[in-house]
PDB file of C-alpha atoms in Angstrom:
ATOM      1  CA  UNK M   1      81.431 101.760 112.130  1.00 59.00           C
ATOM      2  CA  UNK M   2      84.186 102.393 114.195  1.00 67.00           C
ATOM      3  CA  UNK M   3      86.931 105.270 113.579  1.00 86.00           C
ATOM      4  CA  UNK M   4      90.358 104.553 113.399  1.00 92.00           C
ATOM      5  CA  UNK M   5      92.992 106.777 114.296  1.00 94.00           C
ATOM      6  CA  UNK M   6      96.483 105.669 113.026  1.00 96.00           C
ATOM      7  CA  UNK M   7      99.968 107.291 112.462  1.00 97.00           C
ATOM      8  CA  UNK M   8     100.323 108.915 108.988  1.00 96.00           C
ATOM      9  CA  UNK M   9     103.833 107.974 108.281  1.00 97.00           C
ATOM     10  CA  UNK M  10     106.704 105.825 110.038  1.00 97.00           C
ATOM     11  CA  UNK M  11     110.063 105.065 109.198  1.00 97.00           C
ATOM     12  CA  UNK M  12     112.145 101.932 110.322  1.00 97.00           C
ATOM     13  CA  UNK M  13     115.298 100.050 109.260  1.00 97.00           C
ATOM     14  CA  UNK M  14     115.941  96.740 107.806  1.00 97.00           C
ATOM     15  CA  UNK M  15     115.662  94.404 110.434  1.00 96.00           C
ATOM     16  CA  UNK M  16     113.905  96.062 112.738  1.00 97.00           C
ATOM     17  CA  UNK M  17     110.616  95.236 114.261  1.00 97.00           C
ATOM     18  CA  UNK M  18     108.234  97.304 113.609  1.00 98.00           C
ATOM     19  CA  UNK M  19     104.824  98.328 115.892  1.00 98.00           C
ATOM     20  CA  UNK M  20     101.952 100.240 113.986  1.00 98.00           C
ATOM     21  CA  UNK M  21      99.551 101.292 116.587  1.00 97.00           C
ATOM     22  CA  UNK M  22      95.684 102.110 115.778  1.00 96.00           C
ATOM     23  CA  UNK M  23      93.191 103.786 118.327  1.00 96.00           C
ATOM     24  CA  UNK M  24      89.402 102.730 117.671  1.00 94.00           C
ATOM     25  CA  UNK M  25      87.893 104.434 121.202  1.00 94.00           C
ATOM     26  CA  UNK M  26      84.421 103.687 119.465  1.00 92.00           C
ATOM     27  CA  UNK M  27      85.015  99.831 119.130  1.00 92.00           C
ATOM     28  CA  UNK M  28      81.717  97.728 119.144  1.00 91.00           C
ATOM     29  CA  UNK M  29      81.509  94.461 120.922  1.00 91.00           C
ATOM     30  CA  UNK M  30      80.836  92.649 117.683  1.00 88.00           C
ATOM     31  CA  UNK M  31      83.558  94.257 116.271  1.00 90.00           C
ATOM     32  CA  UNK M  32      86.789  92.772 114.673  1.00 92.00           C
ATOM     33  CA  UNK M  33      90.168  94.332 113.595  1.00 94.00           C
ATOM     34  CA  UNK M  34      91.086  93.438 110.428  1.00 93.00           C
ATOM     35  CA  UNK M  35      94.753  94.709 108.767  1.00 96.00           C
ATOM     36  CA  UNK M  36      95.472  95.343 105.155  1.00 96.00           C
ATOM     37  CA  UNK M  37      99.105  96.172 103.345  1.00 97.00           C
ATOM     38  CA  UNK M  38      98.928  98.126 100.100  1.00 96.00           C
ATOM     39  CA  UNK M  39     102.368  97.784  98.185  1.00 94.00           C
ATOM     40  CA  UNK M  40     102.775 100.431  95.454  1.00 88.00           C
ATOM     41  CA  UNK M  41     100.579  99.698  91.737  1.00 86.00           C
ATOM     42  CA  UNK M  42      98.402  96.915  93.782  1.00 91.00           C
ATOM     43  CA  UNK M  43      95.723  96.315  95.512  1.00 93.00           C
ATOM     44  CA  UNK M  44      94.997  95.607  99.031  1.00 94.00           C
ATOM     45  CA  UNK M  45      96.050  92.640 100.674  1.00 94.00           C
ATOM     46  CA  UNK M  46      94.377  91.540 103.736  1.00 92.00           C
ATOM     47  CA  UNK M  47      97.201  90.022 106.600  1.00 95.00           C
ATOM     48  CA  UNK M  48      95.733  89.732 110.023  1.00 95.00           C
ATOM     49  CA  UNK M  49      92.470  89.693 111.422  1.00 93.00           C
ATOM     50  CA  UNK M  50      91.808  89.426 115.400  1.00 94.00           C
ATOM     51  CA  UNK M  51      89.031  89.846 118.134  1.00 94.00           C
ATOM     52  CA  UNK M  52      91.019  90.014 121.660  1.00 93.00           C
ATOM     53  CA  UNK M  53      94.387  89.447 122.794  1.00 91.00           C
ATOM     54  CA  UNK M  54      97.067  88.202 120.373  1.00 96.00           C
ATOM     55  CA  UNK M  55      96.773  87.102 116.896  1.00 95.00           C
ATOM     56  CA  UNK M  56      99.873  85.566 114.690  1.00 96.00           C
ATOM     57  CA  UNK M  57     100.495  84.325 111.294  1.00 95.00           C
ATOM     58  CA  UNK M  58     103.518  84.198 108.707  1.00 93.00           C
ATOM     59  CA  UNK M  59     103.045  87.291 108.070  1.00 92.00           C
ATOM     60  CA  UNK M  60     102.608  89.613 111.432  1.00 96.00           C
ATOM     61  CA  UNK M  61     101.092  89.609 115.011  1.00 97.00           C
ATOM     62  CA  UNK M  62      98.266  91.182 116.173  1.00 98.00           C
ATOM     63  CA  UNK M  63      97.763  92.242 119.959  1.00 97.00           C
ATOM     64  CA  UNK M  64      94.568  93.771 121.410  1.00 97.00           C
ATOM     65  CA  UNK M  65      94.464  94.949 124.662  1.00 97.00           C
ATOM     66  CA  UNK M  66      91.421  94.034 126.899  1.00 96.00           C
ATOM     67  CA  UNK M  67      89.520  96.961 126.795  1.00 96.00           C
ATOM     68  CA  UNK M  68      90.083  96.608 122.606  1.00 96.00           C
ATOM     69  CA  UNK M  69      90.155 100.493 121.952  1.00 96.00           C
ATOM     70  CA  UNK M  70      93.709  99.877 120.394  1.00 96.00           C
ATOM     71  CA  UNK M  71      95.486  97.564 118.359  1.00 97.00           C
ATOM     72  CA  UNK M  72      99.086  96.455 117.202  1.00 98.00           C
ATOM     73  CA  UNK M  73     100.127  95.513 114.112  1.00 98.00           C
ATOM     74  CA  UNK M  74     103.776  94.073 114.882  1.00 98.00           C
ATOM     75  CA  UNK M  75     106.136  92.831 111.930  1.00 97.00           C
ATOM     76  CA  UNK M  76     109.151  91.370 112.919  1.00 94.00           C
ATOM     77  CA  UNK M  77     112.408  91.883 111.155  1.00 93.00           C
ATOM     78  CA  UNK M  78     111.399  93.934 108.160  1.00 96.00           C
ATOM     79  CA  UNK M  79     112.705  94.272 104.613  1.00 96.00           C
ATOM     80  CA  UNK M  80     112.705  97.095 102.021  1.00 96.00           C
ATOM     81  CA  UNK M  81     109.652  94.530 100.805  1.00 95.00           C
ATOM     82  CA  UNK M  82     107.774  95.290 103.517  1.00 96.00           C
ATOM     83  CA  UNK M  83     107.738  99.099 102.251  1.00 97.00           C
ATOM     84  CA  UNK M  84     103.974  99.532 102.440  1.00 97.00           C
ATOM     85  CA  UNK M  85     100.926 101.602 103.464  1.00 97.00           C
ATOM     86  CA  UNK M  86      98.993  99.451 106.140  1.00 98.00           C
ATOM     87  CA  UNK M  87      95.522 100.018 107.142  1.00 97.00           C
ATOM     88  CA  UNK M  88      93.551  99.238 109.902  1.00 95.00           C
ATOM     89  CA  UNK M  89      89.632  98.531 110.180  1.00 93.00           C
ATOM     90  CA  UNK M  90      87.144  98.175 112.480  1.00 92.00           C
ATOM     91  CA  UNK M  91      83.922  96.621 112.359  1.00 87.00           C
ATOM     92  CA  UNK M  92      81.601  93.241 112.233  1.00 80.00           C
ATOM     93  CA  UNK M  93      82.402  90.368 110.238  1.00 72.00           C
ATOM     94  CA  UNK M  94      79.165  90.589 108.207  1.00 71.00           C
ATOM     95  CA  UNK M  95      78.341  91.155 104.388  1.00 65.00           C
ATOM     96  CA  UNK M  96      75.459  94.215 105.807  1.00 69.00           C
ATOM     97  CA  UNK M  97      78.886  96.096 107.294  1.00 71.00           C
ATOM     98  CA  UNK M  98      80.860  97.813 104.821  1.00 75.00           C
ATOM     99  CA  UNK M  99      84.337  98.193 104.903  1.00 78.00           C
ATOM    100  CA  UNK M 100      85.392 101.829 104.791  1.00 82.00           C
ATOM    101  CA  UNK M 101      89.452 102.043 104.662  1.00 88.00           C
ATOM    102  CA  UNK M 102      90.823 104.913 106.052  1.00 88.00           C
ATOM    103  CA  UNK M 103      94.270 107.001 105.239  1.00 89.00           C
ATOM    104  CA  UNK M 104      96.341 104.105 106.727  1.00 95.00           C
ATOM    105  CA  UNK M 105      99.964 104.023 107.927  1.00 97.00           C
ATOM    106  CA  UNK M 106     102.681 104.997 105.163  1.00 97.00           C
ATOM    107  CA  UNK M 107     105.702 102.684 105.937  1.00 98.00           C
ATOM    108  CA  UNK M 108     109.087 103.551 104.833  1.00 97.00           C
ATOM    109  CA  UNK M 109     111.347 100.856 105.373  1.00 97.00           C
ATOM    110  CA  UNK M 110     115.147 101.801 105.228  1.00 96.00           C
ATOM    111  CA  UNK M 111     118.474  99.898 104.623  1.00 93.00           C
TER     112      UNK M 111
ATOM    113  CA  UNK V   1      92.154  83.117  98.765  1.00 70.00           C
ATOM    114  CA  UNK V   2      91.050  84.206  95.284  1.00 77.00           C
ATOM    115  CA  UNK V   3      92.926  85.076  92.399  1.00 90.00           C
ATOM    116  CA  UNK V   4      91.405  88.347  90.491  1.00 95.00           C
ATOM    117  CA  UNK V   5      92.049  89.537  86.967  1.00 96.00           C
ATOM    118  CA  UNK V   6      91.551  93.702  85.954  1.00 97.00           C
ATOM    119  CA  UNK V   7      91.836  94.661  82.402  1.00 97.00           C
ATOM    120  CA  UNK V   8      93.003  96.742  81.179  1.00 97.00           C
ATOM    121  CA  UNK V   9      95.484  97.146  84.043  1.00 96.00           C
ATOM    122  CA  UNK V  10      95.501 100.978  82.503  1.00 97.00           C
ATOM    123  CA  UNK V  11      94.573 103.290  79.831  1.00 97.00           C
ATOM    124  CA  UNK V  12      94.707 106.821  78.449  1.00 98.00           C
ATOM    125  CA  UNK V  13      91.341 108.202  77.948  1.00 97.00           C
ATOM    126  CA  UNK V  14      89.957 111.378  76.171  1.00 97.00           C
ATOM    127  CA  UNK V  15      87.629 113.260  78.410  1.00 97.00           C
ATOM    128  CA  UNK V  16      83.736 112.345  77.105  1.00 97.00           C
ATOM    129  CA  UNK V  17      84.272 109.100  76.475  1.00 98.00           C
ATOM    130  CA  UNK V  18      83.698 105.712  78.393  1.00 98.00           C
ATOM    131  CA  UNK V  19      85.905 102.889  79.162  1.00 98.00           C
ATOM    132  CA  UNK V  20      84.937  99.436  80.420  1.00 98.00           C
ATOM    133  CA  UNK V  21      86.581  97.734  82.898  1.00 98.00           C
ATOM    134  CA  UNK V  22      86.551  94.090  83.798  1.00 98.00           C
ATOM    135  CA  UNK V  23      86.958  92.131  86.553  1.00 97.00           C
ATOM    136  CA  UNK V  24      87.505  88.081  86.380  1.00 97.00           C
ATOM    137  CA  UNK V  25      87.324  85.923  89.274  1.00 96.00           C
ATOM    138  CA  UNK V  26      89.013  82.502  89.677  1.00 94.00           C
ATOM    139  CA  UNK V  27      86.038  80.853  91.108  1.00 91.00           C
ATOM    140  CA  UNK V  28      82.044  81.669  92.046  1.00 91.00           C
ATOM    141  CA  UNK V  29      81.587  84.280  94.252  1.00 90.00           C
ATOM    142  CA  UNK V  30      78.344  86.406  96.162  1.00 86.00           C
ATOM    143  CA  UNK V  31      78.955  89.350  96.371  1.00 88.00           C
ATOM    144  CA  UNK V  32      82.332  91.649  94.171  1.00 92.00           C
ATOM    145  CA  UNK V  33      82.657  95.115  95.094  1.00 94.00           C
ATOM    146  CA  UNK V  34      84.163  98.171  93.292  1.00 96.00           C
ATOM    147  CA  UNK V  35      86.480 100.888  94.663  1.00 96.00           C
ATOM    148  CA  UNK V  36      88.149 103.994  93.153  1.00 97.00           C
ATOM    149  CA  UNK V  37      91.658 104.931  94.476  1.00 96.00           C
ATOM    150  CA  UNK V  38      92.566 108.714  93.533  1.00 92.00           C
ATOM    151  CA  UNK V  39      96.273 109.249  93.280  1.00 87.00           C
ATOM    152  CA  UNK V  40      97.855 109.311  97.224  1.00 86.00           C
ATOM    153  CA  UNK V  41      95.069 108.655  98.935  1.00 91.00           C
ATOM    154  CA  UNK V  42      92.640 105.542  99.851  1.00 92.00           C
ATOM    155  CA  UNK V  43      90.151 103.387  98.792  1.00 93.00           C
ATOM    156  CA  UNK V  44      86.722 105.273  98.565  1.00 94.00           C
ATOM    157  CA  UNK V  45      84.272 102.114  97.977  1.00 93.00           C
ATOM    158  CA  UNK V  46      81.684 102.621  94.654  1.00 96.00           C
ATOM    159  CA  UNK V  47      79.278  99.798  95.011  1.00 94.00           C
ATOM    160  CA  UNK V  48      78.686  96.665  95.792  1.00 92.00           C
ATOM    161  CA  UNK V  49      77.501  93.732  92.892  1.00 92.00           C
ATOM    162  CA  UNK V  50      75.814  90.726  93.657  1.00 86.00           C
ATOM    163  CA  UNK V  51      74.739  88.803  90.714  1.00 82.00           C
ATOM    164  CA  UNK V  52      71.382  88.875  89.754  1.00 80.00           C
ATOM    165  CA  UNK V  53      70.593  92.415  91.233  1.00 82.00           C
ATOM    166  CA  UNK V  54      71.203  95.738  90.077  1.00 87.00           C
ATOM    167  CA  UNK V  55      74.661  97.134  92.419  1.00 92.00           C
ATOM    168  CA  UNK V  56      74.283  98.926  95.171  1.00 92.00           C
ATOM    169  CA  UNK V  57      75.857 102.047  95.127  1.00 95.00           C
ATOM    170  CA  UNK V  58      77.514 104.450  97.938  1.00 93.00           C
ATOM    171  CA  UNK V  59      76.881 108.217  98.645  1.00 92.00           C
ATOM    172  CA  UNK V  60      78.576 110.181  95.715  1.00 94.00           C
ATOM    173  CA  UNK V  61      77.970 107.231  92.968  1.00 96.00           C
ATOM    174  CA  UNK V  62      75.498 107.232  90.696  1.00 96.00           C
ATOM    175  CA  UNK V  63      74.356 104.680  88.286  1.00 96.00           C
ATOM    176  CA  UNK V  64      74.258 106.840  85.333  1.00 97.00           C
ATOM    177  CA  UNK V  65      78.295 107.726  85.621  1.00 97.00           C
ATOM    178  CA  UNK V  66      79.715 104.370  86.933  1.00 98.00           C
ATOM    179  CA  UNK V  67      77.030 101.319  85.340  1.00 97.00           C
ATOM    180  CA  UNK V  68      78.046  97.709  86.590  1.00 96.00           C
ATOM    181  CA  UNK V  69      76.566  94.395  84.826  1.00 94.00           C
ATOM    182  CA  UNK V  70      77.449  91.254  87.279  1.00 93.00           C
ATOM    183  CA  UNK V  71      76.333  88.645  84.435  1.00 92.00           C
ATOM    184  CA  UNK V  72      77.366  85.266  86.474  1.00 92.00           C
ATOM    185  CA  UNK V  73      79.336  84.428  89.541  1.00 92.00           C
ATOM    186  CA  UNK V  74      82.973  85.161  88.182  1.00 94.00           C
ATOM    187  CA  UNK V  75      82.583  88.080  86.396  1.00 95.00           C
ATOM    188  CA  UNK V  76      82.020  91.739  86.559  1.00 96.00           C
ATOM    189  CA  UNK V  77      82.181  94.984  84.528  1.00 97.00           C
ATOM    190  CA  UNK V  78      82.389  98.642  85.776  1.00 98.00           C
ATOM    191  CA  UNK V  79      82.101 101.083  82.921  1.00 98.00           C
ATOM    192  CA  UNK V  80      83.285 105.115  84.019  1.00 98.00           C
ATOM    193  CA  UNK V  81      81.066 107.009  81.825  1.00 98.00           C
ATOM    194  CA  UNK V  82      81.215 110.399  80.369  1.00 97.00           C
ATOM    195  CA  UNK V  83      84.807 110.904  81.460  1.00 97.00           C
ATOM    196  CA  UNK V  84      86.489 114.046  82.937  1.00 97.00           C
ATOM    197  CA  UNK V  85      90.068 114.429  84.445  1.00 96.00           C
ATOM    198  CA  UNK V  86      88.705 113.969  88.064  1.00 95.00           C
ATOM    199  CA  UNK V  87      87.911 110.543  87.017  1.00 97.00           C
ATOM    200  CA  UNK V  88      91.432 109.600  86.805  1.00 96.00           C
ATOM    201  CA  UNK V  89      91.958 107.282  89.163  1.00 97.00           C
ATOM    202  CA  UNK V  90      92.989 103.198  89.935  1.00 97.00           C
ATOM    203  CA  UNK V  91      89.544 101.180  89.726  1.00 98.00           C
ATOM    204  CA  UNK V  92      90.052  98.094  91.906  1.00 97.00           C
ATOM    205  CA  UNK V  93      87.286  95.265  92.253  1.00 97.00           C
ATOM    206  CA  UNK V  94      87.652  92.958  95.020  1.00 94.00           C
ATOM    207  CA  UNK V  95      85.372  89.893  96.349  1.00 92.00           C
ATOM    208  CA  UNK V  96      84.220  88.770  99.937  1.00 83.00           C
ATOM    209  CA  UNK V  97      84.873  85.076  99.744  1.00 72.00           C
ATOM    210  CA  UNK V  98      84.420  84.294 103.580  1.00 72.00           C
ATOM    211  CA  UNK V  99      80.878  85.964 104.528  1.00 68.00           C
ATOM    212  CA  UNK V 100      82.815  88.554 106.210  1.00 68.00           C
ATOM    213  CA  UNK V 101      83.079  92.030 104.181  1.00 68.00           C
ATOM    214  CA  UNK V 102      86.200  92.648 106.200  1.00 78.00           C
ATOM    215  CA  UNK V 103      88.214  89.801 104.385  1.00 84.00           C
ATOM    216  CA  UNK V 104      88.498  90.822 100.987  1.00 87.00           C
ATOM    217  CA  UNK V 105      90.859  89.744  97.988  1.00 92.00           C
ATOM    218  CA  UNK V 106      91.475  92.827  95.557  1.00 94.00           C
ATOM    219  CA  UNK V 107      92.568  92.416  92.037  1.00 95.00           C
ATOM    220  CA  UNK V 108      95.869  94.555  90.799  1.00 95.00           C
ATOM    221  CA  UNK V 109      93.458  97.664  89.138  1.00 96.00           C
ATOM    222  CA  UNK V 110      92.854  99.628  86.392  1.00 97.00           C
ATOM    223  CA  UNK V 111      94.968 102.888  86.275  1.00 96.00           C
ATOM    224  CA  UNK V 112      93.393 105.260  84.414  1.00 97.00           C
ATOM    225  CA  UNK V 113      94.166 108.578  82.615  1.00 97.00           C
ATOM    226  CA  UNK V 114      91.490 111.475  81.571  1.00 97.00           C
ATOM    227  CA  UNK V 115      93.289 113.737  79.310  1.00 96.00           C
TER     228      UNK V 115
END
């Protein structure tokens, strides 16, 4: 399993974009990033998942550089709503590979 | 994706005694997993149920403190046994509906106490 490395804590106003960066130096080849947002009192929710180069949905985008050692997590034009802790994992889309969340990023969003 | 039911959603427990939770699925699935959230920090995964089998449990869990029954395809039950305060935590189960273990669907957890 790949290690992630991502920033502890950001802050960011209303409206804003946002960029969460995660380094995985250790990446696999059979290995895909997969995002998760944790709003306070509930569980995980999963929001992106991507392999190479860009990824988008309602929710966020996703870019991956070529070599694949780092990832963004961009969401555009954020809301107090999007106040969240956001992790990032690595590893291969099978049921033998167990996903192992690590301390995630602490989002703050301000008005 | 799936919609997942805890209960309780909490409870206030005396320390030496056991509480049940349960986890109810909106449809069949493989394979529902448990994980234990201490207060601040992240999800530290417990085992892993597939029905029919006895769970699979990580490094730190043992059957003896955290038993899990998987009866049929929509259910589960975690009990926390023989409770102390370090056992307060949120219990979360989740499911893998796609094949892929990375694409899960978490219910809202169980918040519990030790007093």
């Amino acid at each position: 399993l790949a290690k992630t490395t991502q920033p502890i804590s950001m802050d960011s106003y209303e409206g804003q974009e946002v960029n969460i960066t995660c380094s995985h130096n250790n990446i696999a080849t059979n290995d895909y990033i997969t995002w998760y947002q944790q709003f306070p009192s509930q569980g995980p929710r999963f929001i992106i998942q991507g392999y190479k180069t860009k990824v988008t949905n309602e929710v966020a985008s996703l870019f991956i550089p070529a070599d694949r050692k780092s990832s963004t997590l961009s969401l555009p034009r954020v809301s107090l709503s999007d106040t969240a802790v956001y992790y990032c994992l690595v590893g291969a889309m099978n049921r033998d590979d167990k996903i192992i969340f690590g301390k995630g990023t602490r989002l703050h969003i301000l008005p | 994706s799936a919609v997942i039911s805890q209960k309780p959603s909490r409870d206030i427990c005396q320390r030496g005694t056991s509480l049940t939770i349960q986890c109810q699925v909106d449809s069949q699935v493989t394979m529902m997993f448990w994980y234990r959230q201490q207060p601040g920090q992240s999800l530290t995964l417990i085992a892993t149920a597939n029905q029919g089998s006895e769970a699979t449990y990580e490094s730190g869990f043992v059957i003896d403190k955290f038993p899990i029954s998987r009866p049929n395809l929509t259910f589960s039950t975690l009990t926390v046994s023989n409770m102390s305060p370090e056992d307060s935590s949120i219990y979360l189960c989740s499911v893998d509906r796609t094949g892929s273990s990375y694409e899960q669907y978490f219910g809202p957890g169980t918040r519990l106490t030790v007093t």
